Amino acid sequence: MTVTSERVAEPRVRKGPARRRKTSATKVPFWFAVPCLVVFFAVVAYPTVQGVLYAFTDWSGLGSAIHFNGLANFVALFSSSDTVGALWHTVLMAVVITVVQNAIGLALALGVSSRVKSRNVLRTLLFAPVVMTPIIVGYLWQFIFVPGGPVAKLSGLAGVHAGENVLGDPSLAMWGIVAIVVWQYAGYSMVIYLAGLQNIPADVLEAALVDGAGPVKRFAWVTWPQLRTPTLINITLSLITSLKLFDQVIATTQGGPGNATQTLSTLLYNEAFLYNKYGYGIALGLIVFILIAVISFGQMRVFRERS
């Protein structure tokens, strides 16, 4: 007995033209982006490249007399004691501000994420300093730190530095600026940490509670590992903001007393706009840009490898 089977040919569905029609219908022509690219190159790219070229000149910022001087600006930068001091102040304040701001921001986020009735009001009040202009915040704290001001009176009641002018003392001025920056941006870190806390599944926390984990163990083994991404974001933003610190310093001390609070940004401003050393100032700005880029990419890589 022979069984023969015939293969029934299935109708072919031609998908090529339909797919091509769909792709061509959803594809956006490249020339749509041309106006944006023109504006970008005219406003961002061209001035940036031109500014980098000015870093290798002795241009004073006035007139058209420009002479190429090679690496003379960078040699002068790294051999100047003012630049070394400003770099030290910038890095030190950036590290302290980042650590303290994130610690306080995390503590505030843990506090306002609890079931307190006034938590929404507290969130608003704690975030309010962030929306204020940094230069206004600097002037505000300048009046708080003056002799006879609130800080001096409180320290006088405690018997410590009675009548002390915090921003006028070379040993205290830097820490006064650190306090100003932390006060203004701790609420910003709080909001980012709060978003991370709200994304932690409630059943995970309940399971840890059922297993007998106390508040410290729940935070160390459950909550904190879930906050790696908010921590990375907060540290990156805090470092970038602190390394570019300018407004609060100009409003309070202008880099003084002496050079106790001089940062790279204030030194750049002084050299370029007060002393008419525009090429020198741009070279300093390029150093600031490279410093921020290296630190930011380095810490992002470290966090990515650990996670």
Coordinates of C-alpha atoms in Angstrom, one line a residue:
M1 CA 0.0 0.0 0.0
T2 CA 1.5 3.2 -1.1
V3 CA 0.6 6.5 0.6
T4 CA 1.2 9.6 -1.4
S5 CA 1.1 12.9 0.2
E6 CA 0.8 16.1 -1.7
R7 CA 2.2 19.3 -0.4
V8 CA -0.3 22.0 -0.5
A9 CA 1.4 25.2 -1.4
E10 CA 0.5 28.0 1.0
P11 CA -0.2 31.4 -0.5
R12 CA 2.7 33.7 -0.1
V13 CA 2.0 37.0 1.7
R14 CA 4.0 39.8 0.2
K15 CA 5.2 41.9 3.1
G16 CA 7.9 43.8 1.3
P17 CA 5.9 46.6 -0.3
A18 CA 3.7 47.1 2.8
R19 CA 6.7 47.3 5.1
R20 CA 8.4 49.7 2.8
R21 CA 5.2 51.8 2.7
K22 CA 5.0 51.8 6.5
T23 CA 8.6 52.8 6.9
S24 CA 8.4 55.5 4.3
A25 CA 5.3 56.8 6.0
T26 CA 6.8 57.0 9.5
K27 CA 10.3 58.1 8.5
V28 CA 11.0 61.8 9.2
P29 CA 13.0 63.6 6.5
F30 CA 16.4 64.7 7.6
W31 CA 15.9 68.2 6.4
F32 CA 13.4 68.7 9.2
A33 CA 16.3 68.9 11.6
V34 CA 18.3 71.4 9.5
P35 CA 16.9 74.5 11.3
C36 CA 17.8 73.1 14.7
L37 CA 21.3 72.1 13.5
V38 CA 21.9 75.5 12.1
V39 CA 20.9 77.2 15.4
F40 CA 23.0 74.7 17.3
F41 CA 26.2 75.2 15.3
A42 CA 25.7 79.0 15.3
V43 CA 24.9 79.4 19.0
V44 CA 26.8 76.5 20.6
A45 CA 29.3 74.7 18.4
Y46 CA 31.0 77.7 16.6
P47 CA 31.4 79.8 19.8
T48 CA 32.8 76.8 21.6
V49 CA 35.4 76.0 19.0
Q50 CA 36.3 79.7 18.7
G51 CA 36.7 80.0 22.4
V52 CA 39.0 77.0 22.5
L53 CA 41.1 78.6 19.9
Y54 CA 41.3 81.9 21.9
A55 CA 42.8 79.9 24.8
F56 CA 46.0 79.7 22.8
T57 CA 46.2 83.4 22.2
D58 CA 47.0 86.6 24.2
W59 CA 43.7 88.3 23.3
S60 CA 42.7 90.9 25.9
G61 CA 39.0 90.8 24.9
L62 CA 39.2 94.3 23.5
G63 CA 40.1 95.2 19.9
S64 CA 41.1 92.9 17.2
A65 CA 44.8 92.4 18.1
I66 CA 45.2 88.7 18.6
H67 CA 48.5 86.8 18.7
F68 CA 49.0 83.1 18.9
N69 CA 51.1 82.2 21.9
G70 CA 50.8 78.4 22.0
L71 CA 50.8 76.9 25.4
A72 CA 51.9 80.0 27.2
N73 CA 48.6 80.5 29.0
F74 CA 48.5 76.9 30.3
V75 CA 52.1 77.1 31.5
A76 CA 51.3 80.3 33.3
L77 CA 48.2 78.7 34.8
F78 CA 50.0 75.7 36.3
S79 CA 52.9 77.8 37.6
S80 CA 50.6 80.3 39.3
S81 CA 50.0 80.0 43.1
D82 CA 46.6 81.6 42.6
T83 CA 45.5 78.8 40.3
V84 CA 46.8 76.1 42.6
G85 CA 45.0 77.7 45.5
A86 CA 41.7 78.1 43.6
L87 CA 41.9 74.5 42.4
W88 CA 42.4 73.3 46.0
H89 CA 39.5 75.4 47.3
T90 CA 37.2 74.2 44.4
V91 CA 38.0 70.5 44.9
L92 CA 37.7 70.7 48.7
M93 CA 34.4 72.5 48.7
A94 CA 33.1 70.2 45.9
V95 CA 33.8 67.1 48.0
V96 CA 32.5 68.5 51.2
I97 CA 29.3 69.9 49.6
T98 CA 28.6 66.7 47.8
V99 CA 29.0 64.5 50.9
V100 CA 27.0 66.8 53.3
Q101 CA 24.3 67.7 50.8
N102 CA 23.6 64.1 49.9
A103 CA 23.6 63.0 53.5
I104 CA 21.2 65.7 54.5
G105 CA 19.1 65.2 51.4
L106 CA 18.8 61.4 52.1
A107 CA 17.9 62.1 55.7
L108 CA 15.2 64.6 54.7
A109 CA 13.8 62.2 52.1
L110 CA 13.5 59.4 54.7
G111 CA 11.7 61.8 57.0
V112 CA 9.2 63.2 54.5
S113 CA 8.5 59.7 53.1
S114 CA 7.0 58.6 56.4
R115 CA 3.3 58.9 57.2
V116 CA 3.5 62.3 58.7
K117 CA 0.4 64.4 58.2
S118 CA 2.4 67.5 57.3
R119 CA 4.8 65.7 54.9
N120 CA 3.5 67.5 51.8
V121 CA 3.9 70.9 53.5
L122 CA 7.4 69.9 54.6
R123 CA 8.4 68.8 51.1
T124 CA 7.4 72.2 49.7
L125 CA 9.2 74.2 52.4
L126 CA 12.4 72.1 52.1
F127 CA 12.4 72.4 48.3
A128 CA 11.7 76.1 48.3
P129 CA 15.3 77.3 48.5
V130 CA 16.1 75.4 45.3
V131 CA 13.9 77.7 43.2
M132 CA 15.6 80.8 44.5
T133 CA 18.3 82.5 42.4
P134 CA 21.8 81.6 43.8
I135 CA 22.9 85.3 43.8
I136 CA 19.9 86.2 45.9
V137 CA 20.6 83.3 48.3
G138 CA 24.2 84.6 48.7
Y139 CA 23.1 88.1 49.6
L140 CA 20.5 86.7 52.0
W141 CA 23.1 84.7 53.9
Q142 CA 25.5 87.6 53.8
F143 CA 23.2 89.4 56.2
I144 CA 22.7 86.3 58.3
F145 CA 26.5 85.9 58.8
V146 CA 27.3 89.6 59.5
P147 CA 28.6 90.5 63.0
G148 CA 25.5 90.9 65.2
G149 CA 23.4 88.8 62.9
P150 CA 21.5 85.6 63.7
V151 CA 24.6 83.3 63.5
A152 CA 26.7 85.6 65.7
K153 CA 23.9 85.9 68.3
L154 CA 23.3 82.1 68.4
S155 CA 27.1 81.5 68.8
G156 CA 27.2 84.2 71.5
L157 CA 24.5 82.4 73.4
A158 CA 26.5 79.2 73.2
G159 CA 29.7 81.1 74.2
V160 CA 31.5 80.2 70.9
H161 CA 32.9 82.9 68.5
A162 CA 30.7 85.7 70.0
G163 CA 30.3 88.5 67.4
E164 CA 32.3 86.5 64.9
N165 CA 32.0 87.5 61.2
V166 CA 32.0 84.1 59.5
L167 CA 32.5 85.4 56.0
G168 CA 35.2 87.8 57.1
D169 CA 37.4 85.1 58.8
P170 CA 39.8 83.3 56.4
S171 CA 39.5 80.2 58.5
L172 CA 35.7 80.2 58.4
A173 CA 34.6 81.8 55.1
M174 CA 34.9 78.6 53.1
W175 CA 32.7 76.7 55.5
G176 CA 30.2 79.5 55.4
I177 CA 29.9 79.2 51.7
V178 CA 29.6 75.4 52.0
A179 CA 26.7 75.9 54.4
I180 CA 25.0 78.3 52.0
V181 CA 25.2 75.9 49.1
V182 CA 24.1 72.9 51.2
W183 CA 21.1 74.9 52.5
Q184 CA 20.0 75.8 49.0
Y185 CA 20.4 72.4 47.2
A186 CA 19.8 69.8 50.0
G187 CA 16.1 69.9 49.0
Y188 CA 17.0 69.1 45.4
S189 CA 18.8 66.0 46.5
M190 CA 15.8 65.2 48.8
V191 CA 13.4 65.1 45.8
I192 CA 15.6 62.7 43.8
Y193 CA 16.0 60.4 46.8
L194 CA 12.3 60.6 47.5
A195 CA 11.5 59.5 44.0
G196 CA 13.8 56.5 44.5
L197 CA 12.2 55.6 47.8
Q198 CA 8.7 55.7 46.3
N199 CA 9.8 53.2 43.6
I200 CA 10.8 50.6 46.2
P201 CA 8.2 47.8 46.3
A202 CA 6.2 47.8 49.6
D203 CA 6.1 44.0 49.7
V204 CA 9.9 43.9 49.9
L205 CA 10.0 46.2 53.0
E206 CA 7.1 44.2 54.5
A207 CA 9.0 40.9 54.0
A208 CA 12.1 42.4 55.7
L209 CA 9.8 43.5 58.6
V210 CA 8.3 40.1 58.9
D211 CA 11.7 38.5 59.0
G212 CA 12.5 40.6 62.0
A213 CA 14.8 43.2 60.5
G214 CA 14.9 46.5 62.4
P215 CA 15.0 50.0 60.9
V216 CA 18.8 50.0 60.6
K217 CA 19.0 46.6 58.9
R218 CA 16.0 47.4 56.6
F219 CA 17.8 50.6 55.5
A220 CA 21.2 48.9 55.0
W221 CA 20.1 45.8 53.3
V222 CA 16.8 46.7 51.5
T223 CA 16.4 50.5 51.1
W224 CA 20.0 51.6 50.4
P225 CA 20.7 49.0 47.6
Q226 CA 17.6 50.3 45.8
L227 CA 18.9 53.9 45.8
R228 CA 22.0 53.4 43.7
T229 CA 20.6 55.2 40.7
P230 CA 19.3 58.2 42.7
T231 CA 22.7 58.3 44.5
L232 CA 24.6 58.4 41.2
I233 CA 22.4 61.2 39.9
N234 CA 22.7 63.2 43.1
I235 CA 26.5 62.8 43.3
T236 CA 26.9 63.8 39.6
L237 CA 24.8 66.9 39.9
S238 CA 26.3 68.0 43.2
L239 CA 29.8 67.6 41.9
I240 CA 29.1 69.5 38.7
T241 CA 27.4 72.3 40.6
S242 CA 30.1 72.6 43.2
L243 CA 33.0 72.6 40.7
K244 CA 31.3 75.5 38.9
L245 CA 30.7 77.4 42.1
F246 CA 30.5 81.1 41.4
D247 CA 27.3 83.0 42.3
Q248 CA 27.4 82.4 46.0
V249 CA 31.1 83.3 46.3
I250 CA 30.7 86.5 44.3
A251 CA 27.7 87.6 46.3
T252 CA 29.3 86.9 49.7
T253 CA 33.1 87.1 49.7
Q254 CA 34.1 87.8 46.1
G255 CA 36.9 85.2 46.6
G256 CA 38.1 86.8 49.9
P257 CA 39.1 87.5 52.5
G258 CA 42.4 87.4 50.8
N259 CA 42.1 84.4 48.5
A260 CA 40.5 82.1 51.1
T261 CA 37.4 81.4 49.0
Q262 CA 38.8 81.9 45.6
T263 CA 37.5 79.2 43.2
L264 CA 38.3 78.4 39.6
S265 CA 35.2 80.1 38.4
T266 CA 35.8 83.4 40.3
L267 CA 39.4 83.4 39.2
L268 CA 38.3 83.0 35.6
Y269 CA 36.0 85.9 36.0
N270 CA 38.7 88.1 37.6
E271 CA 41.3 87.3 34.9
A272 CA 39.0 87.7 31.9
F273 CA 36.8 90.6 32.9
L274 CA 38.7 92.6 35.5
Y275 CA 42.2 92.2 34.2
N276 CA 41.4 91.9 30.5
K277 CA 43.3 88.6 30.1
Y278 CA 40.6 87.0 28.0
G279 CA 42.8 84.3 26.4
Y280 CA 44.1 83.4 29.9
G281 CA 40.6 83.2 31.3
I282 CA 39.4 80.9 28.5
A283 CA 42.4 78.6 29.1
L284 CA 41.3 78.4 32.8
G285 CA 37.7 77.7 31.7
L286 CA 39.0 74.9 29.5
I287 CA 40.8 73.4 32.5
V288 CA 37.5 73.6 34.5
F289 CA 35.6 71.9 31.7
I290 CA 38.2 69.0 31.5
L291 CA 38.2 68.6 35.3
I292 CA 34.4 68.4 35.4
A293 CA 34.3 65.9 32.5
V294 CA 37.0 63.6 33.9
I295 CA 35.4 63.5 37.4
S296 CA 31.9 63.0 36.1
F297 CA 32.7 60.2 33.6
G298 CA 35.0 58.6 36.2
Q299 CA 32.4 58.3 38.9
M300 CA 29.7 57.2 36.5
R301 CA 32.0 54.4 35.4
V302 CA 32.7 53.4 39.0
F303 CA 29.0 53.3 39.9
R304 CA 28.2 51.3 36.7
E305 CA 30.8 48.7 37.4
R306 CA 29.7 48.3 41.0
S307 CA 26.0 48.0 40.1

